[in-house]
């Protein structure tokens, strides 16, 4: 058989029931695995040979797909933080679940649904980034489609119950929508949404990166448990025992984090000792150093893991603090969302038969806040030893500029601003339906960009079938 490839199993919003997790574990067992990985977008990854999957038609219905193909993208959410970290007051775990239930399809575009007051789940790593506003049940939308260089702000707040509808409107056209104006038209085409004017810019408060591992107090009657494994290979026997314990204690959800860990909330105080025994039975270390927990690595990349292990040892040897900082090794499958990013310089491993030591580039986010979406190059083509020294320098720089009042203000265009000054439309005088040249009419074979004057003479209204002569031209402000 060929070398195993990583296959993605979607986990909508990073939240699943113990029973759903057990079904994934059963599939992993059938495929001959004794463990599984968690992915950057809160999904589950299984290393499987393509021949193994092709040998049984049943696997086609499981939703597994190679991560290189990227046919669909997992929706990520900050549901995992709703009950355990700082949050927007109106945004509850029930709100997330309601929104996620509306997605009865698997989007191709990457969708993020997040609370700006938490730091665990990245805000801006998607193509469509919905971020909670101060207005109850309304969300900012920041768009950066695959071919766009810059992120744009949708000129209105979107209601919770319309998020899936907005994604459904944009998702099939992610590769063809050229600008924000085209997105606005597409979202409003043939549907009426509940929106609000944007009254103020999005403010992202600064919080140090949280410690997310171990048994922690949730309230006066419950605990939450965060678990992280260094190699991101979670033993199936342990996961089965965890799911069974969840069901026994009426815990309904297991949450995956973007940091390749998982969290269980709602552990009854009187049952805490049983969970401690479970961890002991499997030899689980639930209190790793924060020097380890704030790293984000590509899944299954041994070179990245070894580099992290070396740097963590160097940090520990120097006895430095990295509290509040996050570190990442660049990956072709995920956008960076850490304070400091290490990027391996491309080049040959051997020259004239001699091994070439790997070289690295080092970048850091403006103000060390990945939500700024701006990275500054700090060093280029340095070896591993120099890399450790430079990261120590950056850590000291971070603490020198640390400011509790620091926060990121993300510009948001008001809905009263015009995205474009004017745009031509053609309206049917019988039923008021619109023909937009920028969208065409694919259902009638009219391609995107077809001007009204170039429509065939027998073209008719898609709603009432009135002829082309029934349309009148008008100019609309968008």
Short mmCIF file of C-alpha atoms in Angstrom, two decimals:
data_model
loop_
_atom_site.label_atom_id
_atom_site.label_comp_id
_atom_site.label_asym_id
_atom_site.label_seq_id
_atom_site.Cartn_x
_atom_site.Cartn_y
_atom_site.Cartn_z
CA UNK A 1 0.00 0.00 0.00
CA UNK A 2 1.05 3.60 -0.57
CA UNK A 3 2.10 6.03 2.16
CA UNK A 4 -0.88 7.11 4.29
CA UNK A 5 -2.37 10.51 3.54
CA UNK A 6 -4.23 12.77 5.95
CA UNK A 7 -7.99 12.67 5.48
CA UNK A 8 -10.27 15.23 7.10
CA UNK A 9 -13.43 14.38 9.02
CA UNK A 10 -15.57 17.54 9.42
CA UNK A 11 -16.75 18.50 12.92
CA UNK A 12 -19.12 21.44 12.51
CA UNK A 13 -18.07 24.25 14.84
CA UNK A 14 -15.61 21.96 16.61
CA UNK A 15 -18.38 20.49 18.76
CA UNK A 16 -19.74 16.95 18.75
CA UNK A 17 -21.60 14.61 21.08
CA UNK A 18 -19.89 11.66 22.79
CA UNK A 19 -21.95 9.34 20.57
CA UNK A 20 -20.71 11.12 17.44
CA UNK A 21 -17.12 10.85 18.68
CA UNK A 22 -17.62 7.11 19.26
CA UNK A 23 -18.74 6.71 15.63
CA UNK A 24 -15.56 8.44 14.45
CA UNK A 25 -13.51 6.18 16.71
CA UNK A 26 -15.28 3.12 15.27
CA UNK A 27 -14.38 4.28 11.76
CA UNK A 28 -10.75 4.81 12.80
CA UNK A 29 -10.68 1.27 14.22
CA UNK A 30 -12.05 -0.14 10.95
CA UNK A 31 -9.25 1.65 9.11
CA UNK A 32 -6.66 -0.04 11.30
CA UNK A 33 -5.74 2.99 13.45
CA UNK A 34 -5.08 3.17 17.17
CA UNK A 35 -5.35 6.96 17.41
CA UNK A 36 -6.38 10.14 15.62
CA UNK A 37 -5.26 13.75 15.12
CA UNK A 38 -7.13 17.00 15.72
CA UNK A 39 -6.83 19.66 13.01
CA UNK A 40 -6.34 23.43 12.94
CA UNK A 41 -9.95 24.04 11.94
CA UNK A 42 -11.36 21.97 14.83
CA UNK A 43 -11.77 18.91 12.63
CA UNK A 44 -10.48 15.34 12.96
CA UNK A 45 -7.68 14.00 10.76
CA UNK A 46 -7.00 10.33 10.02
CA UNK A 47 -3.83 9.05 8.28
CA UNK A 48 -5.09 6.47 5.78
CA UNK A 49 -3.81 5.00 2.52
CA UNK A 50 -6.06 5.86 -0.45
CA UNK A 51 -6.22 2.17 -1.40
CA UNK A 52 -7.69 1.31 1.98
CA UNK A 53 -10.54 3.78 1.50
CA UNK A 54 -11.13 2.78 -2.12
CA UNK A 55 -11.47 -0.88 -1.10
CA UNK A 56 -14.81 -0.32 0.63
CA UNK A 57 -17.66 1.76 -0.83
CA UNK A 58 -19.02 2.48 2.66
CA UNK A 59 -16.23 4.98 3.34
CA UNK A 60 -17.48 7.28 0.56
CA UNK A 61 -20.42 8.29 2.78
CA UNK A 62 -18.31 9.15 5.84
CA UNK A 63 -17.33 12.66 4.70
CA UNK A 64 -13.61 11.85 4.66
CA UNK A 65 -11.59 13.78 2.08
CA UNK A 66 -7.84 14.38 1.55
CA UNK A 67 -6.72 17.66 3.09
CA UNK A 68 -4.80 18.51 -0.10
CA UNK A 69 -8.00 18.55 -2.19
CA UNK A 70 -9.82 21.06 0.02
CA UNK A 71 -13.22 20.34 -1.54
CA UNK A 72 -14.97 21.51 1.63
CA UNK A 73 -13.85 23.41 4.72
CA UNK A 74 -14.79 22.81 8.33
CA UNK A 75 -16.76 25.59 10.02
CA UNK A 76 -14.90 26.75 13.13
CA UNK A 77 -16.48 28.48 16.10
CA UNK A 78 -15.63 29.73 19.57
CA UNK A 79 -18.38 27.57 21.11
CA UNK A 80 -15.59 25.89 23.07
CA UNK A 81 -14.89 29.14 24.97
CA UNK A 82 -18.50 30.16 25.68
CA UNK A 83 -18.70 28.89 29.24
CA UNK A 84 -15.07 28.99 30.35
CA UNK A 85 -13.48 32.26 29.15
CA UNK A 86 -14.44 35.94 28.83
CA UNK A 87 -17.29 36.40 26.36
CA UNK A 88 -19.73 38.85 24.78
CA UNK A 89 -22.67 38.96 27.24
CA UNK A 90 -25.44 37.95 24.85
CA UNK A 91 -23.51 35.15 23.11
CA UNK A 92 -24.34 31.82 24.76
CA UNK A 93 -23.47 28.26 23.86
CA UNK A 94 -27.11 27.80 22.78
CA UNK A 95 -26.71 30.62 20.23
CA UNK A 96 -23.75 28.88 18.62
CA UNK A 97 -25.65 25.60 18.42
CA UNK A 98 -28.66 27.30 16.84
CA UNK A 99 -26.43 28.88 14.17
CA UNK A 100 -24.56 25.65 13.45
CA UNK A 101 -27.82 23.72 13.09
CA UNK A 102 -28.79 25.99 10.18
CA UNK A 103 -25.88 24.64 8.11
CA UNK A 104 -27.45 21.71 6.33
CA UNK A 105 -24.67 21.82 3.74
CA UNK A 106 -20.86 21.65 3.74
CA UNK A 107 -19.38 24.95 2.55
CA UNK A 108 -16.31 25.08 0.34
CA UNK A 109 -15.33 28.45 1.79
CA UNK A 110 -13.75 28.62 5.24
CA UNK A 111 -16.28 30.03 7.72
CA UNK A 112 -15.37 31.38 11.19
CA UNK A 113 -18.04 32.18 13.80
CA UNK A 114 -16.35 33.77 16.78
CA UNK A 115 -16.54 35.99 19.83
CA UNK A 116 -14.02 38.89 19.77
CA UNK A 117 -13.61 38.74 23.54
CA UNK A 118 -11.91 35.33 23.52
CA UNK A 119 -8.36 34.54 22.38
CA UNK A 120 -8.41 30.78 21.79
CA UNK A 121 -10.17 30.60 18.41
CA UNK A 122 -8.82 32.85 15.60
CA UNK A 123 -11.11 35.57 14.30
CA UNK A 124 -9.84 36.23 10.78
CA UNK A 125 -8.47 32.98 9.33
CA UNK A 126 -11.56 32.24 7.24
CA UNK A 127 -12.89 33.47 3.94
CA UNK A 128 -16.12 34.50 5.70
CA UNK A 129 -15.51 35.69 9.25
CA UNK A 130 -18.61 36.34 11.39
CA UNK A 131 -17.66 38.16 14.61
CA UNK A 132 -20.14 38.97 17.37
CA UNK A 133 -21.08 42.64 17.67
CA UNK A 134 -22.29 44.47 20.81
CA UNK A 135 -25.81 44.36 19.31
CA UNK A 136 -27.60 41.24 20.52
CA UNK A 137 -27.83 38.54 17.85
CA UNK A 138 -25.99 40.60 15.23
CA UNK A 139 -22.59 39.92 13.69
CA UNK A 140 -19.91 41.75 11.77
CA UNK A 141 -18.88 39.99 8.56
CA UNK A 142 -15.31 40.26 7.27
CA UNK A 143 -14.78 38.79 3.81
CA UNK A 144 -11.58 37.70 2.11
CA UNK A 145 -12.36 35.31 -0.71
CA UNK A 146 -9.58 33.04 -2.05
CA UNK A 147 -8.44 35.37 -4.84
CA UNK A 148 -8.67 38.61 -2.82
CA UNK A 149 -5.56 40.31 -1.49
CA UNK A 150 -7.33 42.27 1.23
CA UNK A 151 -10.13 41.71 3.68
CA UNK A 152 -13.31 43.76 3.29
CA UNK A 153 -16.12 44.55 5.73
CA UNK A 154 -19.69 43.76 4.76
CA UNK A 155 -21.56 47.07 5.10
CA UNK A 156 -24.20 45.86 7.59
CA UNK A 157 -24.55 43.63 10.62
CA UNK A 158 -25.97 40.14 9.95
CA UNK A 159 -28.55 38.50 12.21
CA UNK A 160 -27.76 35.12 13.78
CA UNK A 161 -30.50 33.28 11.92
CA UNK A 162 -29.25 34.62 8.55
CA UNK A 163 -25.61 33.53 8.85
CA UNK A 164 -26.14 30.21 7.06
CA UNK A 165 -28.21 31.93 4.36
CA UNK A 166 -25.42 34.44 3.71
CA UNK A 167 -22.87 31.63 3.44
CA UNK A 168 -25.14 29.67 1.12
CA UNK A 169 -25.49 32.71 -1.14
CA UNK A 170 -21.73 33.33 -1.40
CA UNK A 171 -20.27 29.84 -1.19
CA UNK A 172 -20.93 28.60 -4.77
CA UNK A 173 -19.41 31.80 -6.18
CA UNK A 174 -16.31 32.14 -3.99
CA UNK A 175 -13.98 31.94 -6.98
CA UNK A 176 -15.89 34.35 -9.22
CA UNK A 177 -17.00 37.24 -6.97
CA UNK A 178 -14.49 39.98 -7.74
CA UNK A 179 -15.21 42.53 -5.04
CA UNK A 180 -17.34 43.50 -2.07
CA UNK A 181 -20.01 45.09 -4.27
CA UNK A 182 -20.59 41.78 -6.04
CA UNK A 183 -20.87 40.04 -2.66
CA UNK A 184 -23.46 42.56 -1.45
CA UNK A 185 -25.57 41.99 -4.56
CA UNK A 186 -25.25 38.23 -4.34
CA UNK A 187 -26.24 38.12 -0.66
CA UNK A 188 -29.35 40.23 -1.28
CA UNK A 189 -30.36 38.45 -4.48
CA UNK A 190 -33.78 36.76 -4.16
CA UNK A 191 -33.83 36.88 -0.36
CA UNK A 192 -34.60 39.38 2.36
CA UNK A 193 -32.26 39.48 5.34
CA UNK A 194 -32.56 41.02 8.78
CA UNK A 195 -29.67 43.48 9.02
CA UNK A 196 -28.65 46.51 11.07
CA UNK A 197 -26.53 49.55 10.40
CA UNK A 198 -22.97 49.36 11.71
CA UNK A 199 -22.84 51.97 14.45
CA UNK A 200 -19.26 51.45 15.62
CA UNK A 201 -16.05 49.74 14.56
CA UNK A 202 -15.25 46.31 15.88
CA UNK A 203 -12.97 46.50 18.90
CA UNK A 204 -10.92 43.42 19.73
CA UNK A 205 -9.70 43.70 23.33
CA UNK A 206 -6.25 42.39 24.17
CA UNK A 207 -6.08 39.32 26.38
CA UNK A 208 -3.03 37.15 26.99
CA UNK A 209 -3.36 33.68 25.51
CA UNK A 210 -5.22 31.50 28.06
CA UNK A 211 -4.05 28.34 29.77
CA UNK A 212 -6.42 25.71 28.43
CA UNK A 213 -5.33 22.44 30.06
CA UNK A 214 -6.10 20.51 33.23
CA UNK A 215 -9.05 20.35 35.62
CA UNK A 216 -10.46 23.85 36.22
CA UNK A 217 -13.36 25.28 38.19
CA UNK A 218 -16.36 26.19 35.98
CA UNK A 219 -18.69 27.33 38.77
CA UNK A 220 -19.43 26.28 42.34
CA UNK A 221 -20.80 22.90 41.19
CA UNK A 222 -18.90 21.98 38.04
CA UNK A 223 -15.45 21.71 36.42
CA UNK A 224 -14.05 21.78 32.91
CA UNK A 225 -11.18 19.60 31.71
CA UNK A 226 -8.73 20.47 28.94
CA UNK A 227 -6.47 17.77 27.47
CA UNK A 228 -3.45 18.18 25.19
CA UNK A 229 -1.03 15.56 23.87
CA UNK A 230 2.41 16.59 22.65
CA UNK A 231 2.35 14.55 19.46
CA UNK A 232 -1.34 15.23 18.67
CA UNK A 233 -2.01 11.49 18.45
CA UNK A 234 -4.95 10.74 20.73
CA UNK A 235 -5.25 7.13 21.83
CA UNK A 236 -8.58 5.58 20.82
CA UNK A 237 -8.95 3.53 23.99
CA UNK A 238 -8.62 6.68 26.09
CA UNK A 239 -11.09 8.55 23.89
CA UNK A 240 -13.60 5.70 24.23
CA UNK A 241 -13.29 5.77 28.00
CA UNK A 242 -13.72 9.57 27.94
CA UNK A 243 -16.89 9.35 25.83
CA UNK A 244 -18.34 6.66 28.09
CA UNK A 245 -17.62 8.78 31.17
CA UNK A 246 -19.30 11.79 29.49
CA UNK A 247 -22.45 9.80 28.78
CA UNK A 248 -22.47 8.36 32.30
CA UNK A 249 -22.28 11.90 33.76
CA UNK A 250 -24.78 13.40 31.26
CA UNK A 251 -22.18 15.59 29.57
CA UNK A 252 -23.56 16.28 26.10
CA UNK A 253 -20.68 17.89 24.20
CA UNK A 254 -16.98 17.41 23.50
CA UNK A 255 -15.18 20.41 22.02
CA UNK A 256 -12.09 20.45 19.79
CA UNK A 257 -9.82 23.51 19.89
CA UNK A 258 -7.66 24.90 17.05
CA UNK A 259 -4.66 24.06 19.26
CA UNK A 260 -4.99 20.29 18.68
CA UNK A 261 -6.57 19.71 22.08
CA UNK A 262 -10.06 19.01 23.36
CA UNK A 263 -12.19 20.27 26.25
CA UNK A 264 -14.98 18.67 28.28
CA UNK A 265 -17.20 21.03 30.31
CA UNK A 266 -19.82 20.37 32.97
CA UNK A 267 -18.03 17.75 35.07
CA UNK A 268 -20.02 17.48 38.34
CA UNK A 269 -18.00 18.36 41.42
CA UNK A 270 -18.84 15.07 43.09
CA UNK A 271 -17.57 13.17 40.00
CA UNK A 272 -14.23 14.97 39.73
CA UNK A 273 -12.33 12.14 41.46
CA UNK A 274 -13.59 9.66 38.84
CA UNK A 275 -12.10 11.80 36.06
CA UNK A 276 -8.83 12.11 37.97
CA UNK A 277 -8.74 8.31 38.21
CA UNK A 278 -9.41 8.01 34.48
CA UNK A 279 -6.45 10.27 33.69
CA UNK A 280 -4.26 8.28 36.07
CA UNK A 281 -5.30 4.94 34.60
CA UNK A 282 -4.09 6.02 31.15
CA UNK A 283 -1.07 7.91 32.46
CA UNK A 284 -2.31 11.26 31.13
CA UNK A 285 -0.31 14.38 32.01
CA UNK A 286 -2.86 17.17 32.30
CA UNK A 287 -0.46 19.92 33.38
CA UNK A 288 2.07 20.61 30.65
CA UNK A 289 4.25 23.71 30.82
CA UNK A 290 2.74 26.78 29.17
CA UNK A 291 5.95 26.82 27.09
CA UNK A 292 4.45 23.85 25.20
CA UNK A 293 0.77 24.72 25.08
CA UNK A 294 1.11 27.95 23.13
CA UNK A 295 2.47 26.28 19.96
CA UNK A 296 0.58 25.57 16.76
CA UNK A 297 2.13 22.99 14.41
CA UNK A 298 1.16 21.41 11.07
CA UNK A 299 -0.42 17.98 11.68
CA UNK A 300 1.91 15.00 11.18
CA UNK A 301 4.98 17.16 10.50
CA UNK A 302 7.82 15.54 12.44
CA UNK A 303 10.34 18.22 11.47
CA UNK A 304 8.08 20.93 12.91
CA UNK A 305 7.55 18.88 16.09
CA UNK A 306 11.31 18.40 16.54
CA UNK A 307 11.92 22.12 16.00
CA UNK A 308 9.32 22.96 18.63
CA UNK A 309 10.82 20.49 21.09
CA UNK A 310 14.27 22.02 20.60
CA UNK A 311 13.01 25.58 21.07
CA UNK A 312 10.97 24.66 24.15
CA UNK A 313 14.07 23.08 25.69
CA UNK A 314 16.03 26.27 24.93
CA UNK A 315 13.32 28.45 26.51
CA UNK A 316 13.29 26.22 29.58
CA UNK A 317 17.10 26.25 29.82
CA UNK A 318 17.07 30.05 29.75
CA UNK A 319 14.15 30.08 32.23
CA UNK A 320 12.22 32.67 30.20
CA UNK A 321 8.50 33.38 30.28
CA UNK A 322 6.39 33.24 27.14
CA UNK A 323 3.08 33.78 28.95
CA UNK A 324 0.54 35.39 26.62
CA UNK A 325 2.55 34.71 23.45
CA UNK A 326 1.74 32.08 20.84
CA UNK A 327 4.09 30.43 18.36
CA UNK A 328 3.46 28.69 15.07
CA UNK A 329 5.28 26.86 12.30
CA UNK A 330 3.96 27.95 8.90
CA UNK A 331 1.81 25.46 6.99
CA UNK A 332 0.42 25.50 3.43
CA UNK A 333 -2.95 24.33 4.79
CA UNK A 334 -3.66 27.06 7.35
CA UNK A 335 -3.27 30.81 7.70
CA UNK A 336 -1.07 31.95 10.58
CA UNK A 337 -2.88 32.90 13.77
CA UNK A 338 -0.04 33.09 16.30
CA UNK A 339 1.97 35.99 17.73
CA UNK A 340 5.23 34.67 16.27
CA UNK A 341 5.57 32.56 13.12
CA UNK A 342 8.54 30.40 12.08
CA UNK A 343 8.76 29.67 8.37
CA UNK A 344 11.15 27.10 6.90
CA UNK A 345 13.11 28.57 4.00
CA UNK A 346 12.63 26.49 0.85
CA UNK A 347 15.76 24.97 -0.65
CA UNK A 348 17.58 21.69 -1.34
CA UNK A 349 18.37 19.30 1.52
CA UNK A 350 21.63 18.24 -0.16
CA UNK A 351 24.20 20.02 -2.34
CA UNK A 352 26.98 17.97 -3.97
CA UNK A 353 26.19 15.13 -1.58
CA UNK A 354 26.49 17.27 1.56
CA UNK A 355 23.53 17.89 3.86
CA UNK A 356 22.34 21.50 4.00
CA UNK A 357 21.19 22.71 7.40
CA UNK A 358 17.62 24.05 7.30
CA UNK A 359 17.21 27.83 7.43
CA UNK A 360 14.26 29.72 8.87
CA UNK A 361 12.50 33.05 8.53
CA UNK A 362 10.98 34.65 11.61
CA UNK A 363 7.94 36.95 11.68
CA UNK A 364 5.81 38.49 14.40
CA UNK A 365 2.34 40.02 14.41
CA UNK A 366 1.99 43.77 14.86
CA UNK A 367 1.74 44.41 18.61
CA UNK A 368 2.16 40.62 18.91
CA UNK A 369 -1.58 40.35 18.29
CA UNK A 370 -2.46 37.94 15.43
CA UNK A 371 -5.84 39.67 15.12
CA UNK A 372 -3.98 42.62 13.57
CA UNK A 373 -3.60 40.41 10.46
CA UNK A 374 -0.23 42.08 9.80
CA UNK A 375 3.11 40.31 10.16
CA UNK A 376 6.53 41.95 10.30
CA UNK A 377 9.66 40.10 9.22
CA UNK A 378 12.21 40.01 12.05
CA UNK A 379 14.92 37.77 10.59
CA UNK A 380 15.62 35.82 7.39
CA UNK A 381 17.60 32.66 6.67
CA UNK A 382 18.82 31.89 10.17
CA UNK A 383 19.73 28.46 11.56
CA UNK A 384 18.09 26.72 14.48
CA UNK A 385 20.50 28.02 17.11
CA UNK A 386 20.13 31.63 16.02
CA UNK A 387 16.36 31.14 15.84
CA UNK A 388 16.21 30.38 19.55
CA UNK A 389 18.17 33.53 20.41
CA UNK A 390 15.97 35.69 18.19
CA UNK A 391 12.73 34.34 19.68
CA UNK A 392 14.05 35.11 23.15
CA UNK A 393 14.68 38.69 21.92
CA UNK A 394 11.12 38.90 20.61
CA UNK A 395 9.71 37.56 23.90
CA UNK A 396 11.50 40.32 25.80
CA UNK A 397 10.25 42.89 23.29
CA UNK A 398 6.71 41.63 23.83
CA UNK A 399 6.84 42.19 27.58
CA UNK A 400 8.41 45.64 27.14
CA UNK A 401 5.52 46.85 24.99
CA UNK A 402 2.78 44.97 26.87
CA UNK A 403 -0.11 47.26 27.74
CA UNK A 404 -3.31 46.19 29.46
CA UNK A 405 -5.27 48.83 27.56
CA UNK A 406 -3.96 47.55 24.27
CA UNK A 407 -6.67 46.53 21.86
CA UNK A 408 -7.20 46.24 18.14
CA UNK A 409 -9.80 48.45 16.46
CA UNK A 410 -10.84 46.85 13.19
CA UNK A 411 -12.29 49.28 10.69
CA UNK A 412 -15.86 48.64 9.64
CA UNK A 413 -17.54 50.56 6.83
CA UNK A 414 -20.88 51.98 7.87
CA UNK A 415 -23.85 50.86 5.82
CA UNK A 416 -24.42 54.51 4.96
CA UNK A 417 -21.16 54.55 2.98
CA UNK A 418 -21.40 53.63 -0.68
CA UNK A 419 -19.35 50.62 -1.64
CA UNK A 420 -19.61 51.72 -5.28
CA UNK A 421 -21.23 54.91 -6.47
CA UNK A 422 -23.57 53.49 -9.09
CA UNK A 423 -24.43 50.15 -10.63
CA UNK A 424 -26.77 49.46 -13.58
CA UNK A 425 -29.71 47.08 -13.11
CA UNK A 426 -32.73 46.14 -15.17
CA UNK A 427 -36.12 45.66 -13.52
CA UNK A 428 -39.12 43.74 -14.77
CA UNK A 429 -42.08 46.13 -14.79
CA UNK A 430 -44.51 43.23 -14.21
CA UNK A 431 -43.09 41.67 -11.04
CA UNK A 432 -40.21 44.01 -10.05
CA UNK A 433 -37.57 41.24 -10.32
CA UNK A 434 -34.05 42.40 -11.22
CA UNK A 435 -31.54 41.39 -13.87
CA UNK A 436 -27.97 42.19 -12.78
CA UNK A 437 -25.30 41.96 -15.51
CA UNK A 438 -22.69 41.22 -12.83
CA UNK A 439 -24.55 38.03 -11.87
CA UNK A 440 -26.07 36.99 -15.17
CA UNK A 441 -28.84 34.38 -15.09
CA UNK A 442 -27.15 30.94 -14.98
CA UNK A 443 -30.49 29.11 -14.75
CA UNK A 444 -31.30 30.38 -18.25
CA UNK A 445 -27.77 29.92 -19.58
CA UNK A 446 -26.82 33.63 -19.28
CA UNK A 447 -23.20 33.92 -18.22
CA UNK A 448 -21.90 36.27 -15.53
CA UNK A 449 -21.02 39.69 -16.98
CA UNK A 450 -23.54 39.57 -19.84
CA UNK A 451 -24.84 43.09 -20.53
CA UNK A 452 -28.59 43.51 -20.94
CA UNK A 453 -28.15 44.63 -24.54
CA UNK A 454 -26.43 41.32 -25.34
CA UNK A 455 -29.26 39.15 -23.98
CA UNK A 456 -31.03 37.01 -26.60
CA UNK A 457 -34.26 38.46 -27.93
CA UNK A 458 -36.27 35.61 -26.44
CA UNK A 459 -34.92 36.21 -22.93
CA UNK A 460 -37.68 36.27 -20.30
CA UNK A 461 -38.01 37.22 -16.63
CA UNK A 462 -36.95 34.37 -14.32
CA UNK A 463 -39.96 35.05 -12.05
CA UNK A 464 -42.97 35.85 -14.25
CA UNK A 465 -41.67 34.96 -17.76
CA UNK A 466 -42.32 38.47 -19.12
CA UNK A 467 -40.34 39.26 -22.26
CA UNK A 468 -37.16 41.29 -22.54
CA UNK A 469 -39.17 44.36 -23.59
CA UNK A 470 -40.81 44.42 -20.14
CA UNK A 471 -37.55 45.41 -18.43
CA UNK A 472 -36.55 49.00 -17.73
CA UNK A 473 -33.07 50.23 -16.96
CA UNK A 474 -32.23 51.90 -13.66
CA UNK A 475 -29.20 52.82 -11.60
CA UNK A 476 -28.92 51.56 -8.04
CA UNK A 477 -26.61 52.69 -5.29
CA UNK A 478 -24.87 49.76 -3.58
#
